[in-house]
Short mmCIF file of C-alpha atoms in Angstrom, two decimals:
data_model
loop_
_atom_site.label_atom_id
_atom_site.label_comp_id
_atom_site.label_asym_id
_atom_site.label_seq_id
_atom_site.Cartn_x
_atom_site.Cartn_y
_atom_site.Cartn_z
CA UNK A 18 -0.76 13.22 -50.52
CA UNK A 19 1.78 10.57 -51.65
CA UNK A 20 4.60 11.83 -53.90
CA UNK A 21 4.24 11.47 -57.64
CA UNK A 22 6.25 8.77 -59.34
CA UNK A 23 8.20 9.55 -62.49
CA UNK A 24 9.79 6.97 -64.79
CA UNK A 25 12.96 8.12 -66.56
CA UNK A 26 13.74 6.09 -69.68
CA UNK A 27 17.21 7.29 -70.77
CA UNK A 28 20.28 5.38 -71.88
CA UNK A 29 22.84 8.10 -71.18
CA UNK A 30 23.95 7.42 -67.59
CA UNK A 31 24.98 11.01 -66.78
CA UNK A 32 21.67 12.48 -67.94
CA UNK A 33 19.58 9.73 -66.28
CA UNK A 34 21.37 10.14 -62.94
CA UNK A 35 21.15 13.94 -63.13
CA UNK A 36 17.41 13.76 -63.80
CA UNK A 37 16.86 11.22 -61.02
CA UNK A 38 18.86 13.28 -58.51
CA UNK A 39 17.03 16.56 -59.26
CA UNK A 40 13.62 14.90 -59.35
CA UNK A 41 14.25 13.25 -55.95
CA UNK A 42 15.31 16.65 -54.64
CA UNK A 43 11.92 17.94 -55.77
CA UNK A 44 10.35 15.08 -53.75
CA UNK A 45 9.31 12.88 -56.65
CA UNK A 46 9.67 9.14 -56.53
CA UNK A 47 11.88 8.02 -59.42
CA UNK A 48 12.04 4.86 -61.48
CA UNK A 49 14.87 4.42 -63.95
CA UNK A 50 15.41 2.40 -67.12
CA UNK A 51 18.52 2.48 -69.32
CA UNK A 52 17.05 0.76 -72.38
CA UNK A 53 13.73 0.51 -74.22
CA UNK A 54 12.43 -2.96 -73.33
CA UNK A 55 12.93 -2.42 -69.59
CA UNK A 56 11.44 1.02 -69.82
CA UNK A 57 8.26 -0.28 -71.51
CA UNK A 58 7.93 -3.08 -69.00
CA UNK A 59 8.29 -0.70 -66.05
CA UNK A 60 5.78 1.71 -67.55
CA UNK A 61 3.21 -1.05 -67.99
CA UNK A 62 3.77 -2.75 -64.64
CA UNK A 63 4.46 0.19 -62.34
CA UNK A 64 1.95 2.66 -63.81
CA UNK A 65 3.94 5.80 -62.95
CA UNK A 66 2.36 9.28 -62.83
CA UNK A 67 4.54 10.49 -65.70
CA UNK A 68 7.24 9.21 -68.09
CA UNK A 69 10.28 11.12 -69.35
CA UNK A 70 11.18 9.31 -72.58
CA UNK A 71 14.30 9.51 -74.68
CA UNK A 72 13.97 8.46 -78.36
CA UNK A 73 17.33 6.92 -79.22
CA UNK A 74 17.43 3.89 -76.95
CA UNK A 75 18.93 0.36 -77.10
CA UNK A 76 16.68 -2.64 -78.02
CA UNK A 77 13.48 -0.56 -78.54
CA UNK A 78 13.40 3.07 -79.57
CA UNK A 79 11.27 5.69 -77.88
CA UNK A 80 8.72 6.02 -80.62
CA UNK A 81 7.97 2.28 -80.50
CA UNK A 82 7.56 2.55 -76.74
CA UNK A 83 5.22 5.51 -77.18
CA UNK A 84 3.13 3.57 -79.70
CA UNK A 85 2.78 0.57 -77.44
CA UNK A 86 1.88 2.66 -74.41
CA UNK A 87 -0.86 4.49 -76.36
CA UNK A 88 -2.20 1.26 -77.80
CA UNK A 89 -2.61 -0.27 -74.31
CA UNK A 90 -5.81 0.84 -72.60
CA UNK A 91 -4.11 0.86 -69.19
CA UNK A 92 -1.43 3.32 -70.32
CA UNK A 93 -3.29 5.17 -73.10
CA UNK A 94 -3.58 8.33 -70.98
CA UNK A 95 -0.24 8.09 -69.20
CA UNK A 96 1.45 11.56 -69.29
CA UNK A 97 4.55 11.36 -71.44
CA UNK A 98 7.20 13.98 -72.14
CA UNK A 99 9.75 13.16 -74.81
CA UNK A 100 13.25 14.38 -73.94
CA UNK A 101 15.46 13.97 -77.00
CA UNK A 102 18.43 15.36 -78.88
CA UNK A 103 16.34 15.02 -82.05
CA UNK A 104 15.15 18.56 -82.30
CA UNK A 105 14.03 19.01 -85.88
CA UNK A 106 10.42 20.19 -86.35
CA UNK A 107 9.60 16.92 -88.14
CA UNK A 108 10.83 14.92 -85.11
CA UNK A 109 8.68 16.99 -82.74
CA UNK A 110 5.60 16.62 -84.99
CA UNK A 111 6.01 12.84 -85.21
CA UNK A 112 6.37 12.55 -81.43
CA UNK A 113 3.26 14.66 -80.73
CA UNK A 114 1.23 12.88 -83.45
CA UNK A 115 2.04 9.53 -81.82
CA UNK A 116 0.64 10.82 -78.56
CA UNK A 117 3.40 12.52 -76.56
CA UNK A 118 1.99 15.29 -74.36
CA UNK A 119 5.09 17.47 -74.64
CA UNK A 120 8.51 17.46 -76.33
CA UNK A 121 11.75 18.85 -74.84
CA UNK A 122 14.97 18.96 -76.81
CA UNK A 123 18.42 18.36 -75.43
CA UNK A 124 20.31 20.13 -74.08
CA UNK A 125 17.57 21.35 -71.80
CA UNK A 126 17.19 23.69 -68.83
CA UNK A 127 16.25 21.63 -65.80
CA UNK A 128 14.10 24.38 -64.30
CA UNK A 129 12.09 24.62 -67.52
CA UNK A 130 11.70 20.80 -67.65
CA UNK A 131 10.47 20.81 -64.04
CA UNK A 132 7.92 23.51 -64.91
CA UNK A 133 6.67 21.39 -67.78
CA UNK A 134 6.46 18.31 -65.53
CA UNK A 135 4.52 20.14 -62.85
CA UNK A 136 2.19 21.77 -65.34
CA UNK A 137 1.41 18.40 -67.00
CA UNK A 138 0.83 16.68 -63.63
CA UNK A 139 -1.58 19.46 -62.62
CA UNK A 140 -3.59 18.89 -65.76
CA UNK A 141 -3.78 15.20 -65.13
CA UNK A 142 -5.13 15.39 -61.59
CA UNK A 143 -8.40 13.54 -61.30
CA UNK A 144 -11.37 15.89 -61.33
CA UNK A 145 -13.86 15.61 -58.49
CA UNK A 146 -16.61 17.27 -60.50
CA UNK A 147 -19.77 15.25 -61.04
CA UNK A 148 -20.16 13.21 -64.19
CA UNK A 149 -20.97 15.28 -67.27
CA UNK A 150 -21.80 13.81 -70.68
CA UNK A 151 -21.67 16.01 -73.80
CA UNK A 152 -22.91 14.80 -77.17
CA UNK A 153 -22.16 16.32 -80.57
CA UNK A 154 -23.45 14.34 -83.51
CA UNK A 155 -22.12 10.78 -83.25
CA UNK A 156 -19.57 11.76 -80.61
CA UNK A 157 -20.28 11.34 -76.92
CA UNK A 158 -17.89 12.63 -74.25
CA UNK A 159 -18.10 11.42 -70.63
CA UNK A 160 -15.85 13.73 -68.64
CA UNK A 161 -16.17 11.71 -65.41
CA UNK A 162 -15.20 8.37 -66.96
CA UNK A 163 -12.73 9.96 -69.32
CA UNK A 164 -14.46 8.13 -72.19
CA UNK A 165 -15.16 9.17 -75.77
CA UNK A 166 -17.36 7.11 -78.11
CA UNK A 167 -18.14 7.52 -81.80
CA UNK A 168 -21.34 5.81 -82.87
CA UNK A 169 -21.22 3.95 -79.55
CA UNK A 170 -17.67 2.64 -80.06
CA UNK A 171 -14.99 3.83 -77.60
CA UNK A 172 -11.88 5.51 -79.00
CA UNK A 173 -8.56 5.95 -77.23
CA UNK A 174 -7.43 9.59 -76.74
CA UNK A 175 -4.54 11.09 -74.91
CA UNK A 176 -5.34 13.47 -72.05
CA UNK A 177 -4.43 16.43 -74.24
CA UNK A 178 -6.64 15.27 -77.11
CA UNK A 179 -9.48 14.64 -74.65
CA UNK A 180 -9.06 18.14 -73.21
CA UNK A 181 -9.15 19.74 -76.65
CA UNK A 182 -12.23 17.80 -77.73
CA UNK A 183 -14.08 18.50 -74.48
CA UNK A 184 -13.24 22.24 -74.68
CA UNK A 185 -14.55 22.41 -78.24
CA UNK A 186 -17.67 20.41 -77.41
CA UNK A 187 -18.58 22.61 -74.39
CA UNK A 188 -18.01 25.83 -76.34
CA UNK A 189 -21.39 25.20 -78.08
CA UNK A 190 -20.22 26.01 -81.60
CA UNK A 191 -18.04 28.98 -80.63
CA UNK A 192 -14.69 29.28 -82.30
CA UNK A 193 -11.78 28.73 -79.94
CA UNK A 194 -8.44 30.33 -80.82
CA UNK A 195 -5.33 28.29 -80.31
CA UNK A 196 -4.45 30.32 -77.26
CA UNK A 197 -7.94 29.63 -75.84
CA UNK A 198 -7.44 25.91 -76.44
CA UNK A 199 -4.11 26.06 -74.66
CA UNK A 200 -5.78 27.79 -71.70
CA UNK A 201 -8.97 25.72 -71.54
CA UNK A 202 -7.75 22.29 -72.63
CA UNK A 203 -4.17 22.25 -71.49
CA UNK A 204 -3.68 25.01 -68.90
CA UNK A 205 -2.36 28.55 -69.08
CA UNK A 206 0.80 27.52 -67.31
CA UNK A 207 1.69 24.87 -69.88
CA UNK A 208 4.55 25.67 -72.25
CA UNK A 209 2.78 24.87 -75.50
CA UNK A 210 2.96 26.48 -78.97
CA UNK A 211 0.25 27.11 -81.55
CA UNK A 212 1.90 24.42 -83.72
CA UNK A 213 1.51 21.88 -80.91
CA UNK A 214 -2.27 22.51 -80.89
CA UNK A 215 -2.43 21.96 -84.65
CA UNK A 216 -0.60 18.65 -84.37
CA UNK A 217 -2.96 17.44 -81.60
CA UNK A 218 -5.98 18.51 -83.69
CA UNK A 219 -4.62 16.43 -86.66
CA UNK A 220 -4.19 13.42 -84.39
CA UNK A 221 -7.68 13.90 -82.85
CA UNK A 222 -9.32 14.05 -86.27
CA UNK A 223 -7.59 10.82 -87.27
CA UNK A 224 -8.98 9.04 -84.20
CA UNK A 225 -12.50 10.39 -84.74
CA UNK A 226 -12.76 8.56 -88.09
CA UNK A 227 -15.91 9.44 -90.00
CA UNK A 228 -16.73 12.08 -87.27
CA UNK A 229 -13.50 14.00 -88.06
CA UNK A 230 -15.42 16.58 -90.13
CA UNK A 231 -17.07 17.82 -86.90
CA UNK A 232 -13.76 19.51 -86.06
CA UNK A 233 -13.73 22.56 -88.29
CA UNK A 234 -10.80 24.85 -88.98
CA UNK A 235 -11.69 28.52 -89.03
CA UNK A 236 -8.88 29.98 -91.06
CA UNK A 237 -6.80 32.59 -89.30
CA UNK A 238 -8.70 32.12 -86.02
CA UNK A 239 -8.79 28.62 -84.62
CA UNK A 240 -11.17 25.64 -84.36
CA UNK A 241 -14.74 24.80 -83.49
CA UNK A 242 -17.03 21.74 -83.43
CA UNK A 243 -19.63 21.96 -86.16
CA UNK A 244 -23.25 22.45 -85.08
CA UNK A 245 -25.30 19.33 -85.64
CA UNK A 246 -28.95 19.62 -86.54
CA UNK A 247 -31.41 17.32 -84.77
#
């Protein structure tokens, strides 16, 4: 199996070089970018397996890069971890709502970051299971093609949003707690909080449009997809 390639978009030279050195030691291939425009271009052209993205960058900030990557069909599901000194809860929420898969604040523990990287990459490995299509109301989920349509129109979801939707759809109306969603949709080894799930649910509802009401909150417990009568 060829080594995974990680793109580090970070303007602080010491941090970028430290990340690159440790990632190479862990046998990852590493691409580097010291400013936003170059980082976006490398992400689009090189199609790395994962991106570590700083927010405060020259020429184009990290949130703008994140938006553009999620708007482009080729990079819409690219695993992205924000690594930023902006650690307020509001900063984390904005990053996750825009489609980041994880958020790590500086200063960070390198071993913890590596655990998050490896957990995310495991989640994103291509499944070899046969195609399975699940339909709930106007929503159709094709797990083999990684495609979701609403009323026949495709919508762009991140891998995490897709995993949450698929877990809810295949639970056949059962309520899933936040911890169950973390386990089933993200992976039990992922370092994710209950609040992270809530943010992904909010983003997912926004993308479902008129079908958003299918995703029901069960207060004090978790979430479920509403049963649809034929």
